[in-house]
Coordinates of C-alpha atoms and ligand atoms in Angstrom, one line a residue:
M1154 CA 22.8 -21.7 -37.8
S1155 CA 20.4 -22.1 -40.7
N1156 CA 17.3 -22.2 -37.8
I1157 CA 18.3 -18.6 -36.3
N1158 CA 18.6 -17.2 -39.4
S1159 CA 15.1 -18.5 -40.1
G1160 CA 13.9 -17.4 -37.1
R1161 CA 15.4 -13.5 -38.0
R1162 CA 13.6 -13.7 -41.1
K1163 CA 10.3 -14.5 -39.6
L1164 CA 10.8 -12.4 -36.9
L1165 CA 11.3 -9.1 -39.3
A1166 CA 8.3 -10.2 -41.2
F1167 CA 6.1 -10.2 -38.1
G1168 CA 8.1 -6.6 -37.4
L1169 CA 6.0 -5.3 -40.6
L1170 CA 2.9 -7.4 -39.5
A1171 CA 3.0 -5.4 -36.1
A1172 CA 3.8 -1.5 -37.2
R1173 CA 0.6 -2.6 -39.5
G1174 CA -1.6 -3.4 -37.0
W1175 CA -0.4 -1.0 -34.0
R1176 CA -3.3 1.2 -34.6
H1177 CA -5.7 -1.7 -34.4
A1178 CA -4.3 -2.9 -31.6
V1179 CA -4.0 0.3 -29.6
A1180 CA -7.7 1.4 -30.4
A1181 CA -8.8 -1.9 -29.4
V1182 CA -8.5 -1.1 -25.7
S1183 CA -11.3 0.7 -25.4
A1184 CA -11.2 0.3 -21.6
K1185 CA -8.8 2.8 -20.7
P1186 CA -9.5 6.4 -20.7
S1187 CA -5.8 6.9 -20.4
V1188 CA -4.2 5.3 -23.5
L1189 CA -3.2 7.7 -26.2
D1190 CA -3.8 6.2 -29.8
T1191 CA -0.8 7.7 -31.2
G1192 CA -1.2 4.9 -34.2
A1193 CA 2.8 5.2 -33.5
A1194 CA 5.6 2.6 -32.8
P1195 CA 6.8 2.3 -29.2
L1196 CA 9.0 5.2 -28.2
S1197 CA 12.9 3.9 -28.4
E1198 CA 14.9 3.9 -25.6
L1199 CA 18.4 5.5 -25.6
N1200 CA 21.9 2.7 -25.1
Y1201 CA 23.2 2.9 -22.1
G1202 CA 26.4 5.0 -23.2
Q1203 CA 24.0 7.8 -24.5
V1204 CA 23.6 9.3 -21.3
R1205 CA 26.2 10.4 -18.8
L1206 CA 25.3 11.2 -15.9
S1207 CA 26.1 13.9 -14.2
D1208 CA 27.3 14.8 -10.5
G1209 CA 24.6 14.0 -7.9
P1210 CA 22.7 11.3 -6.3
L1211 CA 21.6 9.0 -9.3
D1212 CA 25.5 8.8 -10.4
R1213 CA 26.8 8.3 -7.1
Q1214 CA 24.7 5.4 -6.4
A1215 CA 25.4 3.8 -9.6
R1216 CA 29.2 4.5 -9.4
E1217 CA 28.7 2.9 -5.9
N1218 CA 27.1 -0.2 -7.4
H1219 CA 29.5 -0.5 -10.4
R1220 CA 32.2 -0.7 -7.5
L1221 CA 30.2 -3.3 -6.0
V1222 CA 29.7 -5.3 -8.7
L1223 CA 33.6 -5.0 -9.7
D1224 CA 34.7 -6.1 -6.9
L1225 CA 32.7 -9.3 -6.1
D1226 CA 35.0 -11.9 -5.8
E1227 CA 34.7 -14.6 -9.0
D1228 CA 35.3 -18.2 -7.1
S1229 CA 32.9 -17.1 -4.8
L1230 CA 29.9 -15.9 -7.3
L1231 CA 30.8 -19.4 -8.8
R1232 CA 31.1 -21.0 -6.1
P1233 CA 27.2 -22.6 -5.8
F1234 CA 27.0 -23.8 -9.4
R1235 CA 31.0 -25.6 -9.2
V1236 CA 30.2 -27.4 -5.6
R1237 CA 27.0 -28.4 -6.9
A1238 CA 28.3 -29.5 -10.6
G1239 CA 30.8 -31.8 -8.2
Q1240 CA 33.5 -29.5 -9.5
H1241 CA 36.4 -28.4 -7.8
A1242 CA 35.7 -25.4 -6.2
P1243 CA 38.3 -22.7 -4.6
G1244 CA 37.5 -19.4 -2.7
R1245 CA 34.6 -19.2 0.4
E1246 CA 31.1 -19.1 0.1
L1247 CA 29.6 -15.3 -0.3
G1248 CA 27.5 -15.8 2.3
G1249 CA 23.8 -15.5 3.1
W1250 CA 21.3 -16.3 0.7
Y1251 CA 24.0 -16.9 -1.8
D1252 CA 25.7 -19.8 -0.6
T1253 CA 26.0 -23.2 -2.3
Y1254 CA 23.0 -25.0 0.3
G1255 CA 21.5 -20.9 1.3
F1256 CA 18.2 -20.0 1.0
A1257 CA 19.0 -18.9 -3.0
P1258 CA 22.3 -20.4 -4.3
G1259 CA 24.0 -18.0 -7.0
A1260 CA 20.5 -16.2 -7.6
N1261 CA 22.1 -12.9 -8.5
F1262 CA 24.9 -14.4 -10.4
G1263 CA 22.7 -13.8 -13.8
Q1264 CA 21.7 -10.3 -11.8
W1265 CA 25.2 -9.5 -11.2
M1266 CA 25.9 -10.5 -14.7
S1267 CA 23.6 -8.1 -16.2
A1268 CA 24.6 -5.3 -14.1
L1269 CA 28.3 -5.2 -14.8
S1270 CA 27.4 -5.5 -19.1
R1271 CA 25.3 -2.2 -18.2
Y1272 CA 28.1 -0.7 -16.4
H1273 CA 30.2 -1.8 -19.4
A1274 CA 28.1 -0.3 -21.4
I1275 CA 27.9 2.7 -19.9
T1276 CA 31.3 3.9 -19.0
G1277 CA 33.4 1.5 -22.0
D1278 CA 34.8 0.2 -19.0
A1279 CA 37.6 -2.8 -20.0
Q1280 CA 38.1 -4.3 -16.5
T1281 CA 34.5 -4.4 -16.3
R1282 CA 34.1 -6.3 -19.7
A1283 CA 36.9 -8.5 -18.7
K1284 CA 35.1 -9.5 -15.6
V1285 CA 31.9 -10.2 -17.7
N1286 CA 33.5 -12.6 -20.0
R1287 CA 35.6 -14.3 -17.0
L1288 CA 32.1 -15.3 -15.1
V1289 CA 30.1 -16.2 -18.6
R1290 CA 32.8 -18.8 -19.2
G1291 CA 33.2 -19.8 -15.6
Y1292 CA 29.3 -20.5 -15.4
A1293 CA 29.3 -22.5 -18.8
A1294 CA 32.0 -24.7 -17.4
T1295 CA 29.7 -25.6 -14.7
I1296 CA 26.8 -26.6 -16.4
D1297 CA 26.2 -30.0 -17.0
A1298 CA 24.1 -32.2 -19.1
K1299 CA 22.2 -33.7 -15.4
G1300 CA 21.1 -29.9 -14.6
S1301 CA 22.5 -30.6 -11.3
F1302 CA 22.7 -27.2 -10.2
Y1303 CA 19.1 -27.4 -10.1
I1304 CA 19.0 -30.5 -8.4
N1305 CA 16.9 -29.8 -4.7
N1306 CA 17.0 -26.0 -5.6
R1307 CA 14.3 -24.2 -4.8
F1308 CA 14.4 -21.2 -7.1
P1309 CA 15.1 -23.1 -10.5
A1310 CA 12.8 -21.0 -12.6
Y1311 CA 14.2 -17.6 -10.8
T1312 CA 17.3 -18.4 -11.0
Y1313 CA 17.2 -19.4 -14.7
D1314 CA 15.3 -16.4 -15.8
K1315 CA 18.3 -14.1 -13.8
L1316 CA 20.9 -15.9 -16.0
V1317 CA 19.3 -15.2 -18.9
G1318 CA 18.8 -11.6 -18.4
G1319 CA 22.6 -11.7 -17.7
L1320 CA 23.7 -13.8 -20.9
L1321 CA 21.5 -11.3 -22.9
D1322 CA 23.3 -8.6 -21.7
A1323 CA 26.7 -10.3 -21.7
D1324 CA 25.9 -10.5 -25.0
R1325 CA 24.2 -7.2 -26.3
L1326 CA 26.3 -5.0 -24.2
S1327 CA 29.9 -6.5 -23.3
G1328 CA 29.8 -8.0 -26.7
D1329 CA 30.8 -11.4 -25.3
D1330 CA 30.9 -14.2 -28.3
A1331 CA 30.5 -17.1 -25.7
A1332 CA 27.2 -16.0 -24.3
L1333 CA 24.4 -17.3 -27.0
A1334 CA 26.1 -20.4 -26.7
T1335 CA 26.0 -20.3 -22.8
L1336 CA 22.3 -19.7 -22.9
A1337 CA 21.2 -22.3 -25.2
R1338 CA 23.3 -24.7 -22.5
A1339 CA 21.7 -22.9 -19.6
T1340 CA 18.1 -23.2 -21.2
E1341 CA 18.4 -27.4 -22.0
A1342 CA 19.9 -28.0 -18.5
A1343 CA 17.4 -26.1 -16.5
T1344 CA 14.5 -26.7 -18.8
P1345 CA 13.5 -30.2 -16.9
Y1346 CA 13.8 -28.3 -13.3
L1347 CA 10.8 -26.1 -14.7
P1348 CA 7.5 -26.1 -13.8
P1349 CA 4.6 -27.1 -16.6
R1350 CA 3.2 -23.5 -16.6
A1351 CA 3.3 -19.9 -14.5
V1352 CA 2.7 -21.3 -11.1
P1353 CA 0.7 -19.1 -8.6
R1354 CA 3.1 -18.2 -5.7
Y1355 CA 2.0 -20.4 -2.5
E1356 CA 1.2 -18.1 -0.2
Q1357 CA 2.7 -20.1 2.8
P1358 CA 6.5 -20.5 3.7
V1359 CA 7.9 -24.0 2.7
K1360 CA 7.3 -26.4 5.8
H1361 CA 10.6 -27.8 7.2
G1362 CA 11.5 -30.8 4.8
E1363 CA 9.2 -30.4 2.0
D1364 CA 10.6 -31.1 -0.9
L1365 CA 12.0 -27.9 -2.4
S1366 CA 11.3 -29.0 -6.2
E1367 CA 7.3 -28.2 -5.4
H1368 CA 8.6 -24.5 -6.7
A1369 CA 6.3 -23.5 -3.8
W1370 CA 8.2 -19.8 -3.5
D1371 CA 9.6 -20.5 -7.2
E1372 CA 8.5 -16.9 -9.5
S1373 CA 7.8 -19.0 -13.0
Y1374 CA 5.5 -16.2 -14.4
T1375 CA 8.3 -13.8 -14.7
I1376 CA 10.0 -15.7 -17.4
P1377 CA 9.0 -14.8 -20.3
E1378 CA 10.2 -11.8 -20.5
N1379 CA 13.7 -12.1 -20.8
Q1380 CA 12.6 -15.5 -23.7
F1381 CA 10.7 -13.3 -25.8
H1382 CA 14.2 -11.0 -25.6
A1383 CA 16.1 -14.0 -26.5
W1384 CA 13.7 -15.0 -29.0
R1385 CA 14.1 -12.1 -30.8
V1386 CA 18.1 -12.5 -30.6
T1387 CA 18.6 -16.1 -31.0
G1388 CA 15.2 -17.2 -33.6
D1389 CA 15.8 -19.9 -31.5
Q1390 CA 11.8 -21.3 -31.1
R1391 CA 12.9 -22.7 -27.9
H1392 CA 12.6 -19.6 -26.5
L1393 CA 9.2 -18.1 -27.8
E1394 CA 8.0 -21.8 -26.6
L1395 CA 9.1 -21.0 -23.2
A1396 CA 7.5 -17.4 -23.4
R1397 CA 4.8 -18.9 -24.3
R1398 CA 4.5 -21.5 -21.9
F1399 CA 4.9 -19.1 -18.8
L1400 CA 2.9 -16.8 -19.7
Y1401 CA 0.6 -16.2 -16.6
D1402 CA -2.7 -15.9 -18.9
E1403 CA -4.9 -16.3 -16.0
F1404 CA -3.8 -13.2 -13.9
F1405 CA -3.4 -10.8 -17.2
G1406 CA -7.1 -11.7 -18.1
A1407 CA -8.4 -11.3 -15.0
L1408 CA -6.6 -7.8 -14.9
A1409 CA -7.0 -7.1 -18.6
R1410 CA -10.9 -7.3 -17.6
G1411 CA -10.8 -5.0 -14.7
D1412 CA -10.3 -7.6 -12.1
N1413 CA -8.7 -6.5 -9.4
V1414 CA -7.2 -9.8 -8.5
L1415 CA -4.1 -8.1 -6.8
P1416 CA -5.1 -8.3 -2.9
G1417 CA -3.4 -10.9 -1.5
K1418 CA -0.4 -11.5 -4.1
H1419 CA 3.0 -11.3 -3.5
A1420 CA 3.9 -7.8 -4.4
Y1421 CA 7.3 -7.7 -5.9
S1422 CA 7.6 -10.8 -8.2
H1423 CA 3.4 -9.9 -9.9
V1424 CA 4.4 -6.4 -11.0
N1425 CA 7.8 -7.6 -12.1
G1426 CA 5.5 -10.7 -14.3
L1427 CA 3.6 -7.5 -16.0
S1428 CA 6.7 -6.9 -17.7
S1429 CA 6.4 -10.5 -19.1
A1430 CA 3.3 -9.0 -20.2
A1431 CA 4.4 -6.2 -21.8
Q1432 CA 6.9 -8.1 -24.0
A1433 CA 4.2 -10.5 -24.5
Y1434 CA 2.2 -7.6 -26.4
L1435 CA 5.5 -5.9 -28.3
S1436 CA 6.3 -9.3 -29.2
L1437 CA 3.0 -10.6 -30.3
G1438 CA 1.1 -7.5 -30.3
T1439 CA -1.8 -9.3 -28.8
P1440 CA -3.9 -6.1 -26.9
M1441 CA -5.4 -8.1 -23.8
Y1442 CA -1.4 -7.7 -22.8
L1443 CA -2.1 -4.2 -22.7
A1444 CA -5.0 -4.3 -21.3
A1445 CA -3.3 -5.9 -18.9
I1446 CA -0.6 -3.8 -17.6
Q1447 CA -2.6 -0.7 -18.1
Q1448 CA -4.9 -1.8 -15.6
G1449 CA -2.6 -3.4 -13.6
F1450 CA -1.0 -0.2 -13.1
E1451 CA -4.1 1.6 -12.3
M1452 CA -4.5 -1.1 -9.6
I1453 CA -1.2 -0.6 -7.9
A1454 CA -1.6 2.7 -8.4
A1455 CA -4.6 2.9 -6.0
Q1456 CA -2.9 1.2 -3.6
S1457 CA 0.2 2.8 -3.2
F1458 CA 1.6 5.3 -0.4
A1459 CA 2.9 8.7 -1.1
T1460 CA 6.1 7.4 -1.9
G1461 CA 5.3 5.5 -5.4
G1462 CA 6.1 2.2 -3.2
W1463 CA 3.4 -0.5 -2.6
G1464 CA 2.9 -3.9 -0.9
P1465 CA 3.2 -3.7 2.8
D1466 CA 4.5 -7.2 4.2
E1467 CA 5.3 -7.8 0.1
H1468 CA 2.0 -8.5 -0.6
F1469 CA -0.8 -6.4 -2.3
V1470 CA -3.8 -5.1 0.1
T1471 CA -7.7 -4.1 -0.8
P1472 CA -7.7 -0.6 -1.9
D1473 CA -9.8 1.9 0.1
S1474 CA -10.1 -1.3 2.4
G1475 CA -8.2 1.2 5.6
A1476 CA -5.4 -1.7 5.1
L1477 CA -3.1 0.5 3.8
G1478 CA -3.2 3.1 6.6
A1479 CA -3.5 0.4 9.2
S1480 CA -0.2 -0.9 7.7
L1481 CA 1.8 2.0 9.1
A1482 CA 1.2 1.0 12.7
R1483 CA 2.2 -2.5 12.7
I1484 CA 4.5 -3.3 9.5
H1485 CA 8.0 -2.2 9.3
K1486 CA 8.2 -3.9 5.7
S1487 CA 6.4 -1.2 4.0
F1488 CA 7.4 -1.5 0.5
E1489 CA 10.3 -4.0 -1.1
T1490 CA 12.3 -1.2 -2.1
P1491 CA 15.7 -2.3 -4.2
C1492 CA 13.3 -5.1 -6.1
G1493 CA 10.3 -3.4 -6.2
A1494 CA 11.6 -0.2 -7.8
Y1495 CA 13.3 -2.2 -10.3
A1496 CA 10.1 -3.8 -11.4
H1497 CA 8.1 -0.3 -11.1
F1498 CA 11.1 1.2 -13.4
K1499 CA 10.7 -1.6 -16.1
L1500 CA 6.8 -1.3 -16.0
T1501 CA 6.6 2.1 -16.2
R1502 CA 9.2 2.3 -18.9
Y1503 CA 7.3 -0.1 -21.1
L1504 CA 3.8 2.0 -20.4
L1505 CA 5.3 5.1 -21.1
R1506 CA 7.0 4.0 -24.6
I1507 CA 3.4 2.5 -25.4
T1508 CA 1.5 5.0 -24.5
R1509 CA 3.8 8.0 -24.7
D1510 CA 1.4 9.3 -21.5
A1511 CA 3.8 11.3 -18.8
R1512 CA 1.8 10.2 -16.1
Y1513 CA 4.5 6.7 -15.8
G1514 CA 7.4 9.0 -16.1
D1515 CA 5.7 10.6 -12.6
S1516 CA 5.3 7.8 -11.1
M1517 CA 8.9 6.1 -12.0
E1518 CA 9.9 9.7 -10.6
R1519 CA 8.0 9.2 -7.4
V1520 CA 10.0 5.5 -7.1
L1521 CA 13.0 7.2 -8.0
Y1522 CA 13.4 10.1 -4.9
N1523 CA 11.3 8.3 -2.3
T1524 CA 12.2 5.2 -2.2
V1525 CA 15.3 3.0 -4.5
L1526 CA 17.8 6.6 -4.4
G1527 CA 17.3 6.4 -0.3
A1528 CA 18.3 2.8 0.0
K1529 CA 22.0 2.3 2.0
P1530 CA 24.6 1.5 0.1
I1531 CA 25.1 -2.5 -0.2
E1532 CA 28.3 -3.2 2.0
P1533 CA 31.2 -5.9 0.8
D1534 CA 30.1 -8.7 2.8
G1535 CA 26.6 -8.3 1.5
H1536 CA 24.3 -6.4 4.2
A1537 CA 22.0 -5.0 2.0
F1538 CA 19.1 -2.5 2.4
Y1539 CA 15.4 -4.0 1.6
Y1540 CA 12.2 -2.8 3.0
S1541 CA 11.6 0.9 3.3
D1542 CA 10.0 1.3 6.7
Y1543 CA 6.6 3.5 7.3
T1544 CA 5.7 3.4 10.3
R1545 CA 6.0 6.4 13.2
G1546 CA 9.6 6.1 14.6
A1547 CA 11.4 4.2 11.7
K1548 CA 15.1 3.8 10.6
K1549 CA 16.9 2.7 7.5
I1550 CA 18.4 -0.6 8.5
F1551 CA 20.1 -3.7 6.5
F1552 CA 18.8 -6.9 6.3
N1553 CA 19.0 -9.7 8.7
H1554 CA 20.5 -12.2 6.0
R1555 CA 23.5 -10.7 3.8
W1556 CA 22.9 -11.1 -0.1
P1557 CA 19.4 -10.9 -0.8
C1558 CA 17.1 -10.9 -3.9
C1559 CA 17.5 -6.6 -3.4
S1560 CA 20.8 -6.9 -3.6
G1561 CA 20.7 -8.2 -7.3
T1562 CA 18.4 -5.7 -8.4
L1563 CA 20.0 -2.5 -6.9
P1564 CA 23.1 -2.3 -9.0
M1565 CA 20.9 -3.3 -12.3
I1566 CA 18.5 -0.1 -11.1
A1567 CA 21.3 2.1 -10.5
A1568 CA 22.6 1.2 -14.1
D1569 CA 19.2 1.7 -15.9
Y1570 CA 18.6 5.2 -14.5
A1571 CA 20.5 6.0 -17.9
I1572 CA 17.9 4.4 -20.2
S1573 CA 14.7 5.9 -18.3
T1574 CA 15.9 9.5 -18.4
C1575 CA 15.3 10.1 -22.6
F1576 CA 13.5 8.2 -25.0
T1577 CA 13.3 9.1 -28.7
D1578 CA 10.5 8.6 -31.7
P1579 CA 12.0 9.3 -35.6
R1580 CA 10.5 12.7 -35.0
G1581 CA 12.3 13.9 -31.9
I1582 CA 13.2 13.6 -28.1
Y1583 CA 11.2 12.7 -25.1
V1584 CA 12.8 14.2 -21.3
N1585 CA 11.5 12.2 -19.1
L1586 CA 13.7 12.3 -15.9
Y1587 CA 14.9 16.0 -14.9
V1588 CA 18.9 14.7 -14.0
P1589 CA 22.0 16.4 -14.6
A1590 CA 23.1 14.5 -17.6
Q1591 CA 24.8 14.6 -20.9
V1592 CA 22.4 12.6 -23.2
T1593 CA 23.3 12.2 -27.0
W1594 CA 21.0 10.6 -29.8
S1595 CA 20.9 9.9 -33.3
Q1596 CA 18.6 12.7 -35.4
N1597 CA 18.1 13.3 -39.0
G1598 CA 21.4 11.5 -39.3
G1599 CA 23.4 13.1 -37.4
S1600 CA 24.8 13.3 -34.0
C1601 CA 23.1 15.2 -31.5
G1602 CA 23.7 16.5 -28.1
L1603 CA 21.4 17.6 -24.5
I1604 CA 23.0 18.5 -21.7
I1605 CA 20.5 18.8 -18.6
E1606 CA 21.7 20.8 -15.5
T1607 CA 19.7 21.1 -12.7
D1608 CA 19.7 20.4 -8.7
Y1609 CA 15.9 19.4 -9.4
P1610 CA 13.8 17.6 -7.5
Y1611 CA 15.6 20.5 -4.5
A1612 CA 15.4 23.5 -7.0
S1613 CA 12.7 24.4 -9.7
A1614 CA 14.6 24.9 -12.4
V1615 CA 15.8 22.9 -15.4
L1616 CA 18.4 24.3 -18.1
M1617 CA 18.7 22.1 -21.0
T1618 CA 21.6 23.0 -23.8
L1619 CA 21.7 21.5 -27.2
R1620 CA 24.5 20.3 -29.1
L1621 CA 24.0 20.1 -32.4
P1622 CA 26.3 19.5 -36.0
G1623 CA 23.8 22.2 -37.3
A1624 CA 20.4 23.3 -37.4
Q1625 CA 17.9 20.2 -37.4
V1626 CA 14.6 20.1 -37.5
F1627 CA 12.6 17.7 -34.4
T1628 CA 10.6 17.6 -31.8
L1629 CA 11.7 18.6 -27.9
N1630 CA 9.0 16.6 -25.4
L1631 CA 9.0 17.8 -21.9
R1632 CA 7.4 16.0 -19.5
I1633 CA 5.4 18.4 -17.4
P1634 CA 4.5 16.5 -14.1
A1635 CA 1.0 16.3 -13.2
W1636 CA 1.3 18.1 -10.1
A1637 CA 3.3 21.3 -11.5
Q1638 CA 0.5 24.1 -11.8
G1639 CA 2.3 27.2 -13.3
A1640 CA 5.0 25.6 -15.4
E1641 CA 6.9 27.7 -17.4
V1642 CA 8.9 27.1 -20.2
S1643 CA 11.7 29.7 -21.8
I1644 CA 13.6 29.2 -24.9
N1645 CA 16.9 31.2 -25.6
G1646 CA 15.2 33.6 -22.9
K1647 CA 11.5 33.6 -24.2
R1648 CA 8.8 32.5 -22.5
E1649 CA 6.6 30.0 -24.2
T1650 CA 2.8 30.9 -24.7
P1651 CA 1.2 29.4 -24.0
S1652 CA 2.5 28.0 -20.5
P1653 CA 2.5 24.1 -20.9
Q1654 CA -0.4 22.1 -19.0
P1655 CA 0.6 20.0 -16.0
G1656 CA 0.2 16.2 -16.6
G1657 CA 1.4 15.7 -20.0
F1658 CA 4.8 16.3 -22.7
A1659 CA 4.7 19.7 -24.0
A1660 CA 5.6 19.7 -27.5
F1661 CA 8.8 22.1 -29.1
R1662 CA 8.9 21.6 -32.6
R1663 CA 11.1 23.9 -34.7
E1664 CA 14.3 24.5 -36.6
W1665 CA 16.6 24.0 -33.3
R1666 CA 20.2 25.2 -33.4
S1667 CA 23.4 24.3 -31.2
G1668 CA 23.6 26.6 -28.2
D1669 CA 19.8 26.5 -27.9
R1670 CA 19.2 26.9 -24.7
I1671 CA 15.7 26.0 -22.9
E1672 CA 14.8 26.5 -19.5
L1673 CA 12.0 24.8 -17.7
E1674 CA 10.7 26.0 -14.4
L1675 CA 8.7 23.5 -12.5
P1676 CA 7.1 24.6 -9.3
L1677 CA 7.4 22.4 -6.4
A1678 CA 3.8 22.5 -5.1
Q1679 CA 3.5 21.9 -1.6
R1680 CA 0.9 19.7 -0.7
L1681 CA -1.0 17.0 1.3
E1682 CA -2.2 13.3 0.3
G1683 CA -3.9 11.1 2.4
I1684 CA -3.4 7.8 2.9
D1685 CA -7.1 6.6 2.8
A1686 CA -10.4 7.3 3.6
A1687 CA -9.9 4.8 7.2
H1688 CA -7.3 6.9 8.2
P1689 CA -8.2 10.8 7.5
Q1690 CA -6.1 12.1 10.1
T1691 CA -2.6 10.8 8.2
V1692 CA -0.8 12.4 5.4
A1693 CA 2.5 12.7 3.3
L1694 CA 3.2 16.1 3.2
L1695 CA 5.1 16.3 -0.6
A1696 CA 6.9 19.4 -2.1
G1697 CA 7.2 18.5 -6.1
P1698 CA 8.3 14.6 -6.4
L1699 CA 9.5 14.5 -3.0
V1700 CA 7.7 13.5 0.3
L1701 CA 8.6 15.5 2.8
M1702 CA 9.5 13.0 6.1
R1703 CA 9.6 14.0 10.1
I1704 CA 12.7 13.7 11.8
L1705 CA 12.1 12.7 15.5
D1706 CA 14.1 13.0 18.2
D1707 CA 15.3 9.6 19.7
D1708 CA 13.7 9.7 23.1
D1709 CA 10.7 11.9 21.5
G1710 CA 8.5 8.8 21.6
A1711 CA 5.1 9.7 19.5
A1712 CA 5.0 12.8 17.8
A1713 CA 2.5 15.2 18.2
A1714 CA 0.1 15.7 15.4
L1715 CA 0.3 18.9 13.5
P1716 CA -2.3 21.2 12.3
R1717 CA -3.0 20.7 8.4
A1718 CA -2.1 24.0 7.2
S1719 CA 1.3 24.5 10.0
L1720 CA 2.7 21.3 7.6
L1721 CA 1.3 22.6 4.6
A1722 CA 3.6 26.2 5.3
A1723 CA 6.7 23.9 5.9
Q1724 CA 9.7 26.0 4.8
R1725 CA 12.6 25.1 3.2
D1726 CA 16.2 25.8 4.8
R1727 CA 17.0 29.1 3.7
G1728 CA 21.2 27.7 3.9
G1729 CA 20.4 25.8 1.5
K1730 CA 20.4 22.6 3.0
H1731 CA 18.2 19.5 2.1
E1732 CA 15.6 20.7 4.9
W1733 CA 12.6 21.7 6.0
R1734 CA 10.8 23.1 9.2
A1735 CA 7.2 23.3 9.8
G1736 CA 6.4 25.6 12.6
T1737 CA 4.3 24.2 15.5
G1738 CA 2.8 26.1 18.8
A1739 CA 5.8 25.0 21.0
G1740 CA 8.4 25.2 18.3
S1741 CA 9.1 23.7 14.7
V1742 CA 9.9 20.1 13.2
L1743 CA 13.0 19.3 11.0
L1744 CA 11.4 17.6 7.9
K1745 CA 13.8 15.7 5.2
P1746 CA 13.3 13.7 1.9
F1747 CA 13.6 10.2 2.0
L1748 CA 17.4 10.1 0.2
D1749 CA 18.7 12.8 2.8
I1750 CA 18.0 10.7 5.8
S1751 CA 20.7 8.5 7.0
E1752 CA 20.7 7.4 10.5
E1753 CA 17.9 9.8 11.9
S1754 CA 14.1 8.0 13.0
Y1755 CA 11.7 9.3 10.6
S1756 CA 8.2 9.1 10.0
A1757 CA 7.2 9.0 6.1
Y1758 CA 3.1 10.0 7.6
Q1759 CA 2.4 12.7 9.7
D1760 CA -0.9 12.7 11.8
V1761 CA -2.7 16.2 11.2
L1762 CA -5.3 17.5 13.8
P1763 CA -8.7 17.5 12.5
S1764 CA -9.5 20.5 10.5
Ligands
ZN960 ZN1 14.3 -8.0 -2.7

């Protein structure tokens, strides 16, 4: 215990140093013009329980996933850990990747423990908390000194990292009093099976019969993020040592220098790895790690689809090489959706908090509406949505194998919508996502409320109403997306001048009163975005943050090319449905956002006639 206390004291001292050194640290990154030298500490996240999503697609997806993880059979969840420890293991195998000797035994266990803890924090549901408590104790009982679980296990680093996240969330969000002691034992058991350092992922599959302990597909470079958290919470130096040992400095250093080393690398796990660099920056204050995530983000953005997704066939391509456009003809695995979106949300949350640059919120919003929010719900038997498909004539399908990685991340990201909505600093609140919600936060020592009502991004109007304990001075910061030319803000019916500039946060500082109404109008500009220079006639149609995808008749075959002007002039259905129509010489084509597509065939990108 004395170790823990002295570690905590050191951490506090470090925190003060970090706060003093902040301006220097941010200013030292001179290569990135998008960095705002705010001289301030990062924006704070709200707690999960401070954002109540109201009716809408985000709330629906969160509820579905809460129900899914709550219904998972506990004996099945614990079976890979029990069998591998040579213990009695009642119940059936869960199936698919999760099985005791499956592709990734027990790999989602920690993620589902995280998700349950987060849903408990959101809803306060006692059943959810009780399940977390049982899982922590059930798992603790399987840990043995030999680390039997990790013997001949393909993914020791991956599985251990998710367990760390789950146990930390069980402690922080469900108040589980056994979680940290279990974390210490879990770390002892796993450590001998971890590689000596961050091992680059080999790009070739493991050959039959090859020793699985070679970590060929493991993702050890994602370990530090949770280890920094664990160090902060426990003060245990072993976590700081593990965090440092697995920092992938060869990769981060190259990105920080502006050297694009992404092409050919496994996409999701390297973006997830960038969250370790973000935590390294926040924990150690080393400017290189901030430069790495900023430059890394730019390199990802330069090779993203219009949806915000990236990494066809799970790998990064060379920007402007024509590879992205070429992928539309043959690669159905366009974007690893729940895992990729989870990593993208974390990265953009860190970047937004550190730099206060609204474009990271724009990027998060695109990924939200055009990818993960349109994922098919996970079925109780483990069939899960994995890849978004951007080929012509695509369909939403389940992955071949049950309980894949993406069934671990979808329940977590749906819980994280809550903490991605708004952020705070001592001067006020930042509204990042315009989603129907009731937000509470602490301002000037009082509990303040913000009610957001909107049908955005289907409608351009967002109404926000304040609920305050009395008159309060603070700043309300509203993200104005870069595409939102002509945005307007009215407060209590009076239009604010000058109009807010797109591509930043519009700040309104004043004495606010309870009942004040803020109306935001974000004109949902329709525009075309090309895929790359090598494919000039291939474009996506956007309306606000939404990519409108063409719905194809099943027996249509290849869809005919359209004039650009016809596509751009697509009209929303007058009856209020989430459908658009673009006129052609011969009739019209139907377009829908990704989240409104179910069984239909669709094309994310459209061929247009040479102009
Ligand atoms: Zn996945």
